[in-house]
Coordinates of C-alpha atoms in Angstrom, one line a residue:
X1 CA 27.2 27.2 21.6
X2 CA 28.5 28.8 24.7
X3 CA 25.6 28.6 27.2
X4 CA 27.2 31.0 29.7
X5 CA 27.9 33.7 27.1
X6 CA 24.3 33.5 25.8
X7 CA 22.8 33.6 29.3
X8 CA 24.9 36.6 30.2
X9 CA 23.8 38.4 27.0
X10 CA 20.2 37.8 27.8
X11 CA 20.8 39.3 31.3
X12 CA 22.7 42.2 29.8
X13 CA 19.8 43.1 27.5
X14 CA 17.3 43.5 30.3
X15 CA 17.5 47.3 30.5
X16 CA 16.5 50.1 28.1
X17 CA 20.0 51.5 28.1
X18 CA 21.8 48.3 27.4
X19 CA 19.3 47.2 24.8
X20 CA 19.8 50.6 23.1
X21 CA 23.6 50.2 23.0
X22 CA 23.3 46.7 21.6
X23 CA 20.9 47.7 18.8
X24 CA 23.0 50.7 18.0
X25 CA 26.0 48.4 17.5
X26 CA 23.9 46.0 15.3
X27 CA 22.5 48.8 13.1
X28 CA 25.8 50.6 12.6
X29 CA 27.5 47.3 11.7
X30 CA 24.9 46.9 8.9
X31 CA 25.1 50.6 7.9
X32 CA 21.4 51.0 8.4
X33 CA 20.0 54.5 8.1
X34 CA 18.9 56.4 11.3
X35 CA 20.7 53.9 13.4
X36 CA 20.5 55.9 16.6
X37 CA 16.8 56.9 16.2
X38 CA 15.8 53.3 15.4
X39 CA 17.8 51.9 18.3
X40 CA 16.0 54.3 20.7
X41 CA 12.6 53.4 19.3
X42 CA 13.2 49.6 19.4
X43 CA 15.1 49.2 22.7
X44 CA 12.0 48.6 24.8
X45 CA 10.6 46.1 22.3
X46 CA 13.9 44.2 22.2
X47 CA 14.1 44.1 26.0
X48 CA 10.5 42.8 26.4
X49 CA 10.7 40.3 23.6
X50 CA 13.7 38.7 25.3
X51 CA 12.2 38.9 28.8
X52 CA 8.8 37.4 27.7
X53 CA 10.5 34.8 25.6
X54 CA 12.7 33.6 28.4
X55 CA 9.8 33.6 30.9
X56 CA 7.6 31.4 28.6
X57 CA 10.5 29.0 28.0
X58 CA 11.4 28.8 31.7
X59 CA 7.8 28.2 32.7
X60 CA 7.5 25.6 30.0
X61 CA 10.4 23.6 31.4
X62 CA 8.8 23.7 34.9
X63 CA 5.2 22.9 33.9
X64 CA 3.3 19.8 33.1
X65 CA 3.7 18.4 29.5
X66 CA 0.0 19.2 28.9
X67 CA 0.9 22.9 28.6
X68 CA 4.4 22.8 27.3
X69 CA 3.8 23.1 23.5
X70 CA 1.9 26.4 23.8
X71 CA 4.4 28.0 26.2
X72 CA 7.4 26.8 24.1
X73 CA 5.9 28.0 20.9
X74 CA 5.2 31.5 22.2
X75 CA 8.5 31.7 24.0
X76 CA 10.3 30.8 20.8
X77 CA 8.4 33.3 18.7
X78 CA 9.2 36.1 21.1
X79 CA 12.9 35.4 20.8
X80 CA 12.6 35.1 17.0
X81 CA 11.1 38.6 17.0
X82 CA 14.0 39.9 19.1
X83 CA 16.5 38.4 16.5
X84 CA 14.5 40.0 13.7
X85 CA 14.6 43.4 15.3
X86 CA 18.4 43.4 15.1
X87 CA 18.2 43.1 11.3
X88 CA 14.8 44.7 10.5
X89 CA 14.4 47.9 12.5
X90 CA 10.9 48.6 11.1
X91 CA 9.6 45.1 12.0
X92 CA 6.7 44.5 11.8
X93 CA 6.3 46.5 8.6
X94 CA 2.8 45.2 7.9
X95 CA 0.1 43.2 9.7
X96 CA 0.7 40.4 7.2
X97 CA 3.9 39.4 8.9
X98 CA 2.2 38.9 12.2
X99 CA 0.4 35.6 11.2
X100 CA 2.2 32.3 12.0
X101 CA 3.1 31.7 8.4
X102 CA 2.2 28.0 8.4
X103 CA -1.1 26.1 8.6
X104 CA -2.3 22.6 9.4
X105 CA -5.4 20.6 8.7
X106 CA -8.2 21.9 10.8
X107 CA -10.1 18.6 11.1
X108 CA -8.0 15.6 11.7
X109 CA -8.5 12.4 9.8
X110 CA -9.7 9.2 11.5
X111 CA -6.9 7.2 13.1
X112 CA -4.9 10.5 13.3
X113 CA -1.2 10.3 14.4
X114 CA 1.0 13.3 14.9
X115 CA 4.0 11.7 13.1
X116 CA 2.0 11.5 9.9
X117 CA 0.5 14.9 10.2
X118 CA 1.6 17.7 7.9
X119 CA 2.1 21.5 8.0
X120 CA 1.8 23.7 5.0
X121 CA 4.0 26.8 4.4
X122 CA 2.2 30.1 3.8
X123 CA 3.4 33.0 1.6
X124 CA 3.1 35.5 4.4
X125 CA 3.6 35.5 8.1
X126 CA 6.4 35.0 10.7
X127 CA 7.8 31.7 9.4
X128 CA 8.7 32.8 5.8
X129 CA 9.7 36.3 7.1
X130 CA 12.0 34.7 9.7
X131 CA 13.5 32.3 7.1
X132 CA 14.2 35.2 4.7
X133 CA 15.6 37.8 7.0
X134 CA 17.3 35.7 9.7
X135 CA 18.6 32.9 7.5
X136 CA 18.5 34.2 3.9
X137 CA 16.1 31.3 2.9
X138 CA 13.9 32.7 0.2
X139 CA 12.2 29.5 -1.0
X140 CA 11.5 26.1 0.5
X141 CA 12.1 22.6 -1.0
X142 CA 8.6 21.6 0.0
X143 CA 5.1 23.0 0.3
X144 CA 3.9 20.5 2.9
X145 CA 6.0 18.3 5.2
X146 CA 5.3 15.5 7.6
X147 CA 6.1 15.7 11.3
X148 CA 8.1 12.4 11.2
X149 CA 10.5 13.9 8.7
X150 CA 11.0 17.0 10.8
X151 CA 11.6 14.9 14.0
X152 CA 14.1 12.8 12.0
X153 CA 16.3 15.9 11.6
X154 CA 16.7 16.7 15.3
X155 CA 20.0 15.2 16.4
X156 CA 18.9 14.6 19.9
X157 CA 16.0 12.4 18.7
X158 CA 18.3 10.3 16.5
X159 CA 18.6 7.5 19.1
X160 CA 14.8 7.1 19.3
X161 CA 14.8 6.3 15.5
X162 CA 17.7 3.9 16.1
X163 CA 15.5 1.9 18.4
X164 CA 13.0 1.5 15.5
X165 CA 15.8 0.4 13.2
X166 CA 15.2 3.5 11.1
X167 CA 18.1 5.8 12.1
X168 CA 17.8 9.0 10.0
X169 CA 21.1 10.8 10.7
X170 CA 24.8 9.9 10.3
X171 CA 27.6 11.5 12.4
X172 CA 30.0 13.2 10.1
X173 CA 32.2 15.4 12.3
X174 CA 32.5 17.6 15.4
X175 CA 31.6 21.3 15.9
X176 CA 34.5 23.8 15.4
X177 CA 36.4 21.3 13.3
X178 CA 37.4 22.1 9.7
X179 CA 37.1 18.4 8.7
X180 CA 34.2 16.2 7.9
X181 CA 34.1 12.4 7.3
X182 CA 31.3 10.9 5.2
X183 CA 30.9 7.1 5.2
X184 CA 31.0 5.7 1.6
X185 CA 27.8 3.7 2.3
X186 CA 25.9 7.0 2.5
X187 CA 26.2 7.2 -1.3
X188 CA 23.6 4.5 -1.5
X189 CA 21.0 6.6 0.3
X190 CA 21.6 9.5 -2.0
X191 CA 21.9 7.4 -5.2
X192 CA 24.9 9.5 -6.2
X193 CA 28.5 8.8 -7.2
X194 CA 31.2 10.0 -4.9
X195 CA 32.0 13.0 -7.2
X196 CA 28.3 14.0 -7.4
X197 CA 27.8 13.7 -3.7
X198 CA 30.8 15.9 -2.9
X199 CA 29.4 18.4 -5.5
X200 CA 26.0 18.4 -3.8
X201 CA 27.5 18.9 -0.3
X202 CA 29.8 21.6 -1.6
X203 CA 26.7 23.8 -2.1
X204 CA 26.1 23.9 1.6
X205 CA 29.6 23.9 3.1
X206 CA 32.2 26.6 3.2
X207 CA 35.0 26.0 0.7
X208 CA 34.8 22.2 0.8
X209 CA 37.7 20.3 -0.6
X210 CA 37.6 16.6 -1.1
X211 CA 40.9 15.3 0.3
X212 CA 40.8 11.5 0.1
X213 CA 38.9 8.4 0.8
X214 CA 40.3 6.3 3.6
X215 CA 39.0 3.2 5.3
X216 CA 35.5 3.6 3.9
X217 CA 35.2 7.4 4.6
X218 CA 35.3 10.4 2.3
X219 CA 37.4 13.0 4.1
X220 CA 36.9 16.7 3.3
X221 CA 38.3 19.9 4.5
X222 CA 36.3 23.1 5.0
X223 CA 37.4 26.7 4.9
X224 CA 35.2 27.4 7.9
X225 CA 33.6 25.1 10.4
X226 CA 30.0 24.1 10.3
X227 CA 27.8 26.2 12.6
X228 CA 24.2 25.9 14.0
X229 CA 22.7 27.5 10.8
X230 CA 24.7 25.5 8.3
X231 CA 21.9 23.4 6.9
X232 CA 21.6 20.5 6.0
X233 CA 24.1 19.8 8.8
X234 CA 22.6 19.5 12.3
X235 CA 24.5 19.7 15.6
X236 CA 23.8 17.9 18.9
X237 CA 23.7 20.7 21.4
X238 CA 25.4 18.7 24.2
X239 CA 28.0 16.6 22.4
X240 CA 28.8 18.9 19.5
X241 CA 28.6 16.1 17.0
X242 CA 27.6 17.1 13.5
X243 CA 25.0 15.0 11.7
X244 CA 23.8 14.7 8.1
X245 CA 20.6 12.9 6.8
X246 CA 21.3 9.3 5.7
X247 CA 19.4 9.7 2.4
X248 CA 18.1 12.1 -0.1
X249 CA 14.5 11.7 1.2
X250 CA 15.4 13.3 4.5
X251 CA 18.0 15.8 3.0
X252 CA 16.6 19.2 3.9
X253 CA 18.5 22.4 3.5
X254 CA 16.8 24.2 6.3
X255 CA 18.3 25.7 9.5
X256 CA 17.3 23.7 12.6
X257 CA 15.5 26.6 14.3
X258 CA 13.0 26.6 11.5
X259 CA 12.4 22.9 12.0
X260 CA 11.7 23.5 15.7
X261 CA 9.3 26.3 14.6
X262 CA 7.2 24.0 12.4
X263 CA 7.1 21.2 15.0
X264 CA 6.2 23.5 17.9
X265 CA 3.6 25.3 15.8
X266 CA 1.8 22.1 15.1
X267 CA 2.1 20.7 18.6
X268 CA 0.7 24.0 20.0
X269 CA -2.3 23.8 17.7
X270 CA -2.9 20.1 18.5
X271 CA -2.7 20.7 22.2
X272 CA -5.1 23.6 22.0
X273 CA -7.7 22.3 19.5
X274 CA -7.5 18.5 19.5
X275 CA -8.2 18.4 23.3
X276 CA -9.5 14.8 23.4
X277 CA -6.6 13.4 21.2
X278 CA -4.0 15.3 23.2
X279 CA -5.5 14.2 26.5
X280 CA -5.6 10.5 25.4
X281 CA -2.0 10.7 24.2
X282 CA -0.7 12.0 27.6
X283 CA -2.8 9.6 29.7
X284 CA -3.3 6.3 27.7
X285 CA -0.1 6.7 25.7
X286 CA -1.3 4.2 23.1
X287 CA 0.4 6.0 20.2
X288 CA 4.0 5.7 19.1
X289 CA 3.9 9.5 18.9
X290 CA 4.2 9.9 22.7
X291 CA 8.0 9.2 23.2
X292 CA 8.9 11.3 20.2
X293 CA 6.8 14.3 21.3
X294 CA 7.8 14.0 25.0
X295 CA 11.5 13.9 24.2
X296 CA 11.3 16.6 21.6
X297 CA 9.6 19.0 24.0
X298 CA 12.4 18.6 26.6
X299 CA 15.1 19.0 23.9
X300 CA 13.6 22.1 22.3
X301 CA 13.1 23.8 25.7
X302 CA 16.9 23.7 26.1
X303 CA 18.0 24.1 22.5
X304 CA 15.8 26.9 21.1
X305 CA 17.1 29.6 23.5
X306 CA 20.6 28.5 22.6
X307 CA 20.0 28.7 18.9
X308 CA 18.4 32.1 19.0
X309 CA 20.8 33.4 21.7
X310 CA 23.7 32.6 19.4
X311 CA 22.0 34.6 16.7
X312 CA 21.9 37.6 19.0
X313 CA 25.5 37.0 20.2
X314 CA 26.8 36.8 16.7
X315 CA 25.5 40.3 16.0
X316 CA 28.2 41.7 18.4
X317 CA 31.5 42.9 17.2
X318 CA 34.2 40.2 17.6
X319 CA 36.0 42.2 20.3
X320 CA 32.8 42.6 22.3
X321 CA 32.5 38.8 22.6
X322 CA 36.0 38.3 24.1

């Protein structure tokens, strides 16, 4: 992800005229009807979604951790809506898509811990709508999912799991490379033969060809490099290293932005409605949850605008990005 290009695009879209020009290009590329009319109607909304989203995220980075989850969640959802508007000119079509699209247990169990908490996917709302229209994800491999599993898929949190002797991700390559290297020992975690593993990975990679196995690694070549939405691969936003879950239990074919959505939704709910637990977590720090939550909040504050900014940048014609 080119941070400078994304930042410049956000700046460029801060006027009605430039937002109109951008949307017109997006809609015409997709051959959408009434492209000019829809671009005019949506230019103001696009501009304000981006402006509000960036303000929430900027304020979140500068504020106390007490308020970070709420600011981050709403900053993210505003940028999500900006991205949706580039593909769905009539968004929101109904009030049903305005709900969050996920839910969590209203009353927490005794001895509650965030890592063991769950969120449940709803049929309607922003989350399934975003998954369908931004990432072409029409169904989910789970109905409920634990926070620990979601944390385990964030590359920047992988080192924290290493400290607990439970590392969840394995480095398999580098961003923009057309080659990946899977350690043979990963087969044990998936309970698959080499051929079956390659076949499974091939469903999620572009034109994967198994080349050879050398020095304990299965080397493969791709027809196109892995990108930020190429689940179940996850990319560290600073190092560019590509990771894959170590085992089938944590194998989740879900773009990383959707993982951030689920985590931030639940954290925002906990911080608002579980006031005593949240306050104790931040002051007494008795739970193992604290370092994971704290580090995640700082990571997502930097990564979410990059993930969504890239979605906006990718809508431009190739020559416009040079």
